Short mmCIF file of C-alpha atoms in Angstrom, two decimals:
data_model
loop_
_atom_site.label_atom_id
_atom_site.label_comp_id
_atom_site.label_asym_id
_atom_site.label_seq_id
_atom_site.Cartn_x
_atom_site.Cartn_y
_atom_site.Cartn_z
CA UNK A 232 132.27 99.59 92.88
CA UNK A 233 129.84 102.04 91.25
CA UNK A 234 130.75 105.55 92.34
CA UNK A 235 128.04 107.73 93.85
CA UNK A 236 127.65 110.03 90.83
CA UNK A 237 127.24 107.07 88.47
CA UNK A 238 124.72 105.49 90.84
CA UNK A 239 122.65 108.67 91.03
CA UNK A 240 122.73 109.01 87.27
CA UNK A 241 121.68 105.37 86.86
CA UNK A 242 118.69 106.00 89.10
CA UNK A 243 117.74 109.08 87.09
CA UNK A 244 117.87 107.24 83.75
CA UNK A 245 116.58 103.82 84.83
CA UNK A 246 112.85 104.32 84.23
CA UNK A 247 113.44 105.92 80.83
CA UNK A 248 115.59 102.94 79.83
CA UNK A 249 112.91 100.48 80.98
CA UNK A 250 110.33 102.47 78.98
CA UNK A 251 111.87 101.11 75.75
CA UNK A 252 110.69 97.59 76.60
CA UNK A 253 107.17 96.13 76.79
CA UNK A 254 107.78 95.06 80.40
CA UNK A 255 110.27 96.20 83.00
CA UNK A 256 110.84 97.23 86.57
CA UNK A 257 113.02 99.54 88.66
CA UNK A 258 113.38 98.89 92.41
CA UNK A 259 115.24 101.62 94.29
CA UNK A 260 116.15 101.79 97.98
CA UNK A 261 116.92 105.51 97.58
CA UNK A 262 119.94 105.38 99.90
CA UNK A 263 117.47 104.96 102.77
CA UNK A 264 118.14 103.25 106.06
CA UNK A 265 115.75 100.30 106.13
CA UNK A 266 113.80 99.49 109.27
CA UNK A 267 115.74 97.11 111.53
CA UNK A 268 118.65 97.36 109.07
CA UNK A 269 117.18 94.82 106.63
CA UNK A 270 118.68 95.74 103.27
CA UNK A 271 120.66 93.78 100.67
CA UNK A 272 120.30 95.80 97.48
CA UNK A 273 120.35 99.47 96.55
CA UNK A 274 119.11 99.32 92.95
CA UNK A 275 117.65 96.67 90.65
CA UNK A 276 116.72 97.37 87.02
CA UNK A 277 115.00 94.63 84.99
CA UNK A 278 114.10 95.18 81.33
CA UNK A 279 112.37 92.96 78.79
CA UNK A 280 110.95 89.46 79.14
CA UNK A 281 112.53 86.09 78.42
CA UNK A 282 109.67 84.18 80.02
CA UNK A 283 106.74 85.07 82.27
CA UNK A 284 103.88 83.62 84.28
CA UNK A 285 100.62 85.55 84.34
CA UNK A 286 97.62 85.15 86.55
CA UNK A 287 94.66 82.99 85.91
CA UNK A 288 93.08 80.31 88.02
CA UNK A 289 95.42 78.71 90.59
CA UNK A 290 97.82 81.65 90.32
CA UNK A 291 100.01 80.61 93.25
CA UNK A 292 100.33 77.05 91.92
CA UNK A 293 101.44 78.43 88.57
CA UNK A 294 103.88 80.76 90.31
CA UNK A 295 105.31 77.81 92.23
CA UNK A 296 105.88 75.89 88.99
CA UNK A 297 107.43 78.94 87.33
CA UNK A 298 109.85 79.50 90.21
CA UNK A 299 110.85 75.82 90.21
CA UNK A 300 111.39 75.88 86.43
CA UNK A 301 113.60 78.96 86.72
CA UNK A 302 115.57 77.91 89.77
CA UNK A 303 118.86 79.80 89.84
CA UNK A 304 117.56 82.84 87.92
CA UNK A 305 116.50 86.33 88.93
CA UNK A 306 112.72 86.81 88.84
CA UNK A 307 110.75 90.06 89.11
CA UNK A 308 107.05 90.59 89.48
CA UNK A 309 103.94 91.74 91.27
CA UNK A 310 100.86 90.41 93.04
CA UNK A 311 97.61 92.37 93.20
CA UNK A 312 95.41 92.62 96.26
CA UNK A 313 92.60 90.81 94.43
CA UNK A 314 94.46 87.51 94.52
CA UNK A 315 92.71 87.25 97.89
CA UNK A 316 89.70 85.98 95.94
CA UNK A 317 91.66 82.82 95.07
CA UNK A 318 92.60 82.27 98.71
CA UNK A 319 89.26 82.82 100.44
CA UNK A 320 85.57 82.93 99.52
CA UNK A 321 85.72 86.59 98.52
CA UNK A 322 84.97 88.74 95.49
CA UNK A 323 85.91 92.14 94.07
CA UNK A 324 83.13 93.66 92.00
CA UNK A 325 84.10 97.32 91.91
CA UNK A 326 85.44 99.16 88.88
CA UNK A 327 89.11 98.68 88.01
CA UNK A 328 90.28 101.57 85.86
CA UNK A 329 93.91 100.39 85.64
CA UNK A 330 93.66 96.68 84.78
CA UNK A 331 96.95 95.12 85.87
CA UNK A 332 96.86 91.31 85.63
CA UNK A 333 96.37 89.77 89.06
CA UNK A 334 99.88 88.29 89.12
CA UNK A 335 102.95 88.43 86.91
CA UNK A 336 106.53 87.28 87.40
CA UNK A 337 109.14 87.33 84.66
CA UNK A 338 112.74 86.49 83.82
CA UNK A 339 114.27 89.72 82.44
CA UNK A 340 116.28 89.98 79.24
CA UNK A 341 118.57 92.61 80.74
CA UNK A 342 119.35 93.11 84.40
CA UNK A 343 121.40 95.40 86.60
CA UNK A 344 121.79 94.64 90.32
CA UNK A 345 123.69 96.93 92.66
CA UNK A 346 124.04 95.74 96.24
CA UNK A 347 123.83 97.83 99.41
CA UNK A 348 127.59 98.48 99.28
CA UNK A 349 127.44 99.93 95.77
CA UNK A 350 128.87 96.87 94.01
CA UNK A 351 127.37 96.01 90.62
CA UNK A 352 126.98 92.25 91.01
CA UNK A 353 124.95 91.73 87.82
CA UNK A 354 124.75 93.67 84.56
CA UNK A 355 127.80 95.88 84.46
CA UNK A 356 127.65 95.62 80.65
CA UNK A 357 124.33 97.51 80.56
CA UNK A 358 125.33 100.51 82.67
CA UNK A 359 126.62 102.68 79.81
CA UNK A 360 123.48 101.95 77.79
CA UNK A 361 121.30 103.14 80.66
CA UNK A 362 123.38 106.27 81.22
CA UNK A 363 123.07 107.21 77.54
CA UNK A 364 119.28 106.96 77.60
CA UNK A 365 117.62 110.27 76.77
CA UNK A 366 115.51 111.74 79.56
CA UNK A 367 112.04 113.19 78.92
CA UNK A 368 111.25 116.88 78.90
CA UNK A 369 110.92 118.06 82.50
CA UNK A 370 107.55 119.77 82.02
CA UNK A 371 104.08 118.26 82.15
CA UNK A 372 100.54 119.53 82.31
CA UNK A 373 98.90 119.50 85.73
CA UNK A 374 96.62 116.53 86.23
CA UNK A 375 92.98 117.29 87.03
CA UNK A 376 92.12 115.01 89.94
CA UNK A 377 88.77 114.01 91.35
CA UNK A 378 87.97 111.96 94.44
CA UNK A 379 85.76 108.91 94.30
CA UNK A 380 84.42 109.47 97.83
CA UNK A 381 83.57 112.94 99.12
CA UNK A 382 84.78 114.09 102.51
CA UNK A 383 81.22 113.92 103.82
CA UNK A 384 80.78 110.36 102.56
CA UNK A 385 84.19 109.40 103.98
CA UNK A 386 83.16 110.60 107.45
CA UNK A 387 79.86 108.74 107.17
CA UNK A 388 81.72 105.55 106.17
CA UNK A 389 84.09 105.87 109.13
CA UNK A 390 81.17 106.11 111.54
CA UNK A 391 79.59 103.01 109.97
CA UNK A 392 82.88 101.10 110.23
CA UNK A 393 83.18 102.10 113.89
CA UNK A 394 79.74 100.61 114.46
CA UNK A 395 81.04 97.29 113.10
CA UNK A 396 83.87 97.56 115.63
CA UNK A 397 81.42 98.23 118.46
CA UNK A 398 79.41 95.17 117.40
CA UNK A 399 82.55 93.02 117.40
CA UNK A 400 82.75 92.29 113.66
CA UNK A 401 86.34 93.59 113.46
CA UNK A 402 88.89 95.20 115.75
CA UNK A 403 90.55 97.31 113.08
CA UNK A 404 89.80 97.97 109.41
CA UNK A 405 91.99 99.52 106.72
CA UNK A 406 89.68 101.77 104.69
CA UNK A 407 90.98 103.41 101.51
CA UNK A 408 89.71 105.98 99.02
CA UNK A 409 90.62 106.73 95.40
CA UNK A 410 91.76 109.94 93.70
CA UNK A 411 91.59 109.66 89.92
CA UNK A 412 91.81 111.42 86.57
CA UNK A 413 90.22 110.42 83.28
CA UNK A 414 91.38 111.26 79.76
CA UNK A 415 94.75 112.39 81.02
CA UNK A 416 98.16 112.05 79.41
CA UNK A 417 101.36 111.78 81.46
CA UNK A 418 104.98 110.77 80.92
CA UNK A 419 105.38 107.90 83.42
CA UNK A 420 109.17 107.97 83.71
CA UNK A 421 109.08 111.73 84.35
CA UNK A 422 106.40 111.36 87.03
CA UNK A 423 108.36 108.53 88.65
CA UNK A 424 111.53 110.63 88.86
CA UNK A 425 109.60 113.54 90.34
CA UNK A 426 108.04 111.26 92.94
CA UNK A 427 111.42 109.70 93.73
CA UNK A 428 112.93 113.15 94.27
CA UNK A 429 110.00 114.30 96.38
CA UNK A 430 109.67 111.20 98.53
CA UNK A 431 112.81 109.08 98.90
CA UNK A 432 111.75 105.79 100.53
CA UNK A 433 113.31 102.32 100.84
CA UNK A 434 110.86 100.63 98.44
CA UNK A 435 110.62 102.95 95.47
CA UNK A 436 109.36 101.25 92.32
CA UNK A 437 108.66 101.84 88.66
CA UNK A 438 106.67 99.11 86.92
CA UNK A 439 105.80 98.94 83.24
CA UNK A 440 103.59 96.11 82.07
CA UNK A 441 102.73 96.93 78.47
CA UNK A 442 100.38 99.95 78.79
CA UNK A 443 100.01 99.62 82.58
CA UNK A 444 102.30 101.64 84.86
CA UNK A 445 102.99 102.05 88.54
CA UNK A 446 105.16 104.82 90.00
CA UNK A 447 105.70 103.95 93.64
CA UNK A 448 107.14 105.53 96.78
CA UNK A 449 106.34 102.89 99.40
CA UNK A 450 108.05 102.91 102.80
CA UNK A 451 106.69 99.47 103.73
CA UNK A 452 107.99 95.91 103.37
CA UNK A 453 105.50 93.06 103.08
CA UNK A 454 107.75 90.02 103.24
CA UNK A 455 111.46 89.34 102.93
CA UNK A 456 113.31 86.03 103.03
CA UNK A 457 117.00 85.77 103.92
CA UNK A 458 118.30 82.21 104.04
CA UNK A 459 115.76 80.38 106.21
CA UNK A 460 114.26 83.45 107.93
CA UNK A 461 111.32 85.55 106.77
CA UNK A 462 110.62 89.09 107.96
CA UNK A 463 107.50 91.21 107.76
CA UNK A 464 107.51 94.90 108.68
CA UNK A 465 103.98 96.30 109.03
CA UNK A 466 103.47 100.04 109.25
CA UNK A 467 100.73 101.42 111.44
CA UNK A 468 101.16 104.93 112.81
CA UNK A 469 101.75 108.11 110.79
CA UNK A 470 102.50 111.71 111.71
CA UNK A 471 103.73 114.68 109.67
CA UNK A 472 107.30 116.05 109.72
CA UNK A 473 108.03 119.17 111.73
CA UNK A 474 109.12 122.55 110.41
CA UNK A 475 112.12 122.69 112.77
CA UNK A 476 114.36 120.06 114.36
CA UNK A 477 112.69 120.69 117.70
CA UNK A 478 109.16 120.29 116.33
CA UNK A 479 110.23 117.26 114.31
CA UNK A 480 111.56 115.51 117.42
CA UNK A 481 108.44 116.41 119.38
CA UNK A 482 106.25 114.90 116.67
CA UNK A 483 108.32 111.70 116.66
CA UNK A 484 107.86 111.38 120.41
CA UNK A 485 104.15 112.08 120.07
CA UNK A 486 103.86 109.23 117.55
CA UNK A 487 105.92 106.88 119.71
CA UNK A 488 103.77 107.50 122.79
CA UNK A 489 100.37 107.69 121.09
CA UNK A 490 98.15 105.04 122.69
CA UNK A 491 95.94 104.96 119.59
CA UNK A 492 98.84 104.43 117.15
CA UNK A 493 100.48 101.82 119.36
CA UNK A 494 97.19 99.94 119.65
CA UNK A 495 96.75 99.97 115.85
CA UNK A 496 100.30 98.77 115.34
CA UNK A 497 100.04 96.03 117.97
CA UNK A 498 96.83 94.62 116.48
CA UNK A 499 98.50 94.20 113.09
CA UNK A 500 101.68 92.81 114.65
CA UNK A 501 99.55 90.09 116.26
CA UNK A 502 97.89 89.39 112.91
CA UNK A 503 101.29 89.17 111.17
CA UNK A 504 102.57 86.81 113.86
CA UNK A 505 99.65 84.53 113.14
CA UNK A 506 100.19 84.78 109.36
CA UNK A 507 103.88 83.90 109.62
CA UNK A 508 103.14 81.05 112.00
CA UNK A 509 101.34 79.25 109.18
CA UNK A 510 104.66 78.61 107.43
CA UNK A 511 107.04 78.78 110.40
CA UNK A 512 108.89 76.28 112.50
CA UNK A 513 107.05 75.82 115.79
CA UNK A 514 108.02 78.48 118.33
CA UNK A 515 110.20 80.48 115.92
CA UNK A 516 107.93 83.51 115.41
CA UNK A 517 109.19 86.56 117.28
CA UNK A 518 108.86 90.33 117.32
CA UNK A 519 112.31 91.72 116.57
CA UNK A 520 111.32 95.36 117.04
CA UNK A 521 108.05 96.81 118.32
CA UNK A 522 106.96 100.42 117.66
CA UNK A 523 110.13 101.53 115.86
CA UNK A 524 109.76 105.12 114.62
CA UNK A 525 111.42 105.89 111.27
CA UNK A 526 111.55 109.19 109.40
CA UNK A 527 110.84 109.84 105.71
CA UNK A 528 110.67 113.11 103.76
CA UNK A 529 106.91 113.57 104.21
CA UNK A 530 106.11 111.68 107.42
CA UNK A 531 107.32 109.75 110.45
CA UNK A 532 106.11 106.12 110.51
CA UNK A 533 105.76 103.51 113.25
CA UNK A 534 107.20 100.22 111.96
CA UNK A 535 107.44 96.88 113.72
CA UNK A 536 109.49 93.88 112.59
CA UNK A 537 108.31 90.28 112.94
CA UNK A 538 110.45 87.27 111.97
CA UNK A 539 110.07 83.49 111.70
CA UNK A 540 112.11 80.49 110.61
CA UNK A 541 110.53 78.79 107.60
CA UNK A 542 109.74 75.14 108.22
CA UNK A 543 111.13 72.50 105.90
CA UNK A 544 109.15 71.88 102.73
CA UNK A 545 107.57 75.33 102.45
CA UNK A 546 108.20 76.78 98.99
CA UNK A 547 108.67 80.44 98.12
CA UNK A 548 105.19 80.77 96.67
CA UNK A 549 103.64 79.02 99.69
CA UNK A 550 105.41 81.35 102.12
CA UNK A 551 104.04 84.34 100.21
CA UNK A 552 100.56 82.87 99.81
CA UNK A 553 100.18 82.02 103.49
CA UNK A 554 100.83 85.63 104.50
CA UNK A 555 98.93 87.31 101.65
CA UNK A 556 97.42 89.86 101.54
CA UNK A 557 99.35 91.81 104.14
CA UNK A 558 97.47 92.50 107.36
CA UNK A 559 98.46 96.16 107.44
CA UNK A 560 96.20 96.71 104.40
CA UNK A 561 93.23 94.66 105.59
CA UNK A 562 92.60 94.79 109.31
CA UNK A 563 91.75 92.19 111.91
CA UNK A 564 90.29 89.63 111.75
CA UNK A 565 91.53 89.50 108.18
CA UNK A 566 88.70 87.74 106.31
CA UNK A 567 85.89 89.79 107.84
CA UNK A 568 87.95 92.93 107.26
CA UNK A 569 88.28 92.11 103.56
CA UNK A 570 84.52 91.55 103.31
CA UNK A 571 83.83 94.94 104.87
CA UNK A 572 86.47 96.60 102.66
CA UNK A 573 84.50 95.39 99.66
CA UNK A 574 81.30 96.72 101.21
CA UNK A 575 82.56 100.23 101.96
CA UNK A 576 85.19 100.98 99.32
CA UNK A 577 84.14 102.04 95.80
CA UNK A 578 87.23 101.03 93.82
CA UNK A 579 88.82 97.68 93.07
CA UNK A 580 92.25 97.94 94.65
CA UNK A 581 94.17 96.02 91.99
CA UNK A 582 97.91 96.48 92.43
CA UNK A 583 97.34 98.98 95.24
CA UNK A 584 97.64 96.99 98.51
CA UNK A 585 99.43 94.28 96.56
CA UNK A 586 103.18 93.68 96.40
CA UNK A 587 106.11 94.26 94.04
CA UNK A 588 109.53 92.70 94.26
CA UNK A 589 112.07 90.08 93.24
CA UNK A 590 113.31 86.56 93.85
CA UNK A 591 117.06 85.91 93.81
CA UNK A 592 118.83 82.93 92.18
CA UNK A 593 119.44 81.37 95.62
CA UNK A 594 115.77 81.56 96.63
CA UNK A 595 115.67 84.68 98.77
CA UNK A 596 113.04 87.30 98.01
CA UNK A 597 111.88 90.79 98.97
CA UNK A 598 108.39 92.20 98.40
CA UNK A 599 107.06 95.63 99.27
CA UNK A 600 103.56 96.83 100.11
CA UNK A 601 102.12 98.91 97.28
CA UNK A 602 101.14 102.19 98.94
CA UNK A 603 101.88 105.87 98.14
CA UNK A 604 101.85 104.86 94.46
CA UNK A 605 100.43 106.36 91.27
CA UNK A 606 98.92 103.95 88.72
CA UNK A 607 98.29 104.74 85.08
CA UNK A 608 96.77 103.00 82.08
CA UNK A 609 98.26 104.65 78.99
CA UNK A 610 95.70 103.02 76.69
CA UNK A 611 92.59 104.29 78.47
CA UNK A 612 94.41 107.36 79.86
CA UNK A 613 93.10 106.65 83.34
CA UNK A 614 95.26 107.59 86.36
CA UNK A 615 94.67 106.96 90.03
CA UNK A 616 96.13 106.60 93.47
CA UNK A 617 94.59 105.43 96.70
CA UNK A 618 95.26 106.34 100.30
CA UNK A 619 93.79 105.12 103.55
CA UNK A 620 94.39 104.22 107.14
CA UNK A 621 93.52 101.91 109.99
CA UNK A 622 90.14 102.60 111.56
CA UNK A 623 89.68 101.62 115.21
CA UNK A 624 87.16 102.39 117.93
CA UNK A 625 89.20 105.48 118.89
CA UNK A 626 89.39 106.88 115.34
CA UNK A 627 88.20 110.44 114.75
CA UNK A 628 86.86 110.69 111.20
CA UNK A 629 88.12 114.23 110.56
CA UNK A 630 91.64 113.31 111.68
CA UNK A 631 91.60 110.11 109.62
CA UNK A 632 90.67 112.17 106.56
CA UNK A 633 93.55 114.55 107.22
CA UNK A 634 95.91 111.58 107.55
CA UNK A 635 94.80 110.33 104.12
CA UNK A 636 95.65 113.70 102.60
CA UNK A 637 98.99 113.76 104.39
CA UNK A 638 99.85 110.40 102.82
CA UNK A 639 98.76 111.77 99.42
CA UNK A 640 100.74 114.99 99.73
CA UNK A 641 103.74 114.00 97.63
CA UNK A 642 101.53 112.55 94.89
CA UNK A 643 99.41 115.71 94.73
CA UNK A 644 102.56 117.80 94.43
CA UNK A 645 104.19 115.58 91.81
CA UNK A 646 101.11 115.58 89.61
CA UNK A 647 100.81 119.35 89.95
CA UNK A 648 97.15 118.68 90.51
CA UNK A 649 94.18 120.84 89.77
CA UNK A 650 91.93 119.24 92.37
CA UNK A 651 88.15 119.07 92.07
CA UNK A 652 87.86 117.54 95.51
CA UNK A 653 85.31 118.71 98.05
CA UNK A 654 88.03 120.32 100.15
CA UNK A 655 90.40 121.91 97.62
CA UNK A 656 92.36 123.94 100.14
CA UNK A 657 93.13 120.94 102.31
CA UNK A 658 94.19 118.80 99.36
CA UNK A 659 96.73 121.35 98.23
CA UNK A 660 97.91 122.55 101.63
CA UNK A 661 101.60 121.95 102.35
CA UNK A 662 100.79 121.80 106.08
CA UNK A 663 98.28 118.93 105.87
#
C-alpha cells in the first residue's frame, strides 16, 4: 500500500519525471469520485517507449495489429479528433498549430500503476526515482492569449447554427473556439501541476510526445471496457459552483431541472446508445444513470452513463472505432454535425475532442474525452486550448459564450493570462 503522503508526492513529481523521456504520460484520477462509481486506477505513469504505432492510413487497422502483437502488455496512447476523416467522407483543412500525430499507442519502458485502493500493482521499483526528481521553479511569465473568434463573430456563428437546426440539418451541434498564444515559452510540467491543483478531475492527464504536450483536466470519460462490458459517460450540462453551500446546492438543483440541459444530455445519450449498439450484443445497450449531477472544483456537470455488452469477435480497436469520435463533442446526427463543425470552426481540433488513455494486459481499457486541456508545441512555441458547448434551438448566444469562458476559467488562471480578447473583463472574471 502506498501511503497518502507518498501518493501525493508521486503525483507532484510525475510529470517532471516523464519530462526526461521523449515520450510519456501521466493519468491521474485526483482522488475524485468517478461518475457511477466506475474507477479502477488512481495513478498511472508511463515513461519512455519500447515500441509504438503511429498514425498513417488505416490507423485503426494498424492499432488492431499493434494491440494483438502486444497482447498481455500495458499500452498507453491517444487518438485525435481528426481520425474521423478515416472513418467517414470528411476532411479537416483548418490550421493545426500543435501537430500531434493523429494516433499513437506505445509500450512504455518504465511504468507505475496504482489502483483505486492505493496499491502499487506495477512499478514499485521506480517510485523512489520519481520522488527524487527535481521540480521546476514555481514561477512563470504570464501567457499573452488571443482568441481566434471574437465574441461578436461567436454570436453570429451561433445564430447561423441555430438556423441549421430550424431547417432540420442537425438537432444539436458542439461548436468550439480556440484561445492561443504564439512565440510563448512555458514549463509544461509546472503548468500541469498548477492545473491539477486548480481543477482536480477524474481524468487528469499529462502527455509528452517529443516536442508536443498536453496538460489536461478533463472530467469526461469517452469509453471504458471492464471484462465484457463497455461504458460511455457523456457530459452535457454545465453550471458554475456557488459561493456558499446554500447557493451551491441551489445551482445543482437548477442544473438538474433545466429543461434545456436535460434535452441536450438526452440527445447525446441517444446518440451514444446508437454508437454502442454497433458493437453490442443485441438488446444489451442500457442507460445505467440518466442526468446524474456531479461536482468539480470549477463547475457542476450533468453526466449520464450508458453501457453495453460487447458481442463476440469485436476487438478493442473495433469497439473504439465504432464509437469514435464521441458524440458529446460532435452533435446529432453525427456526420452532418462534423461537416458543420468544419464549416464554422476556424481551428483544426487535433487532440482536443480526441481521447487519451490506456489498455491493460487483460484487454480492458479506459479513454477520456480531451476537454479543459492546454496544448503546447515546444518547437514552434505555440500554445492553445479550446472550449465549446452544445448548441440547440433553445441556445442563447450570450449565455453560451459565458459558458465557454466558465469552462476556460481554470486554464486562464493557470496561465496567468494577459488576455487580448474582445471582452477582457469577462475572460478574467472569477465570477464567470
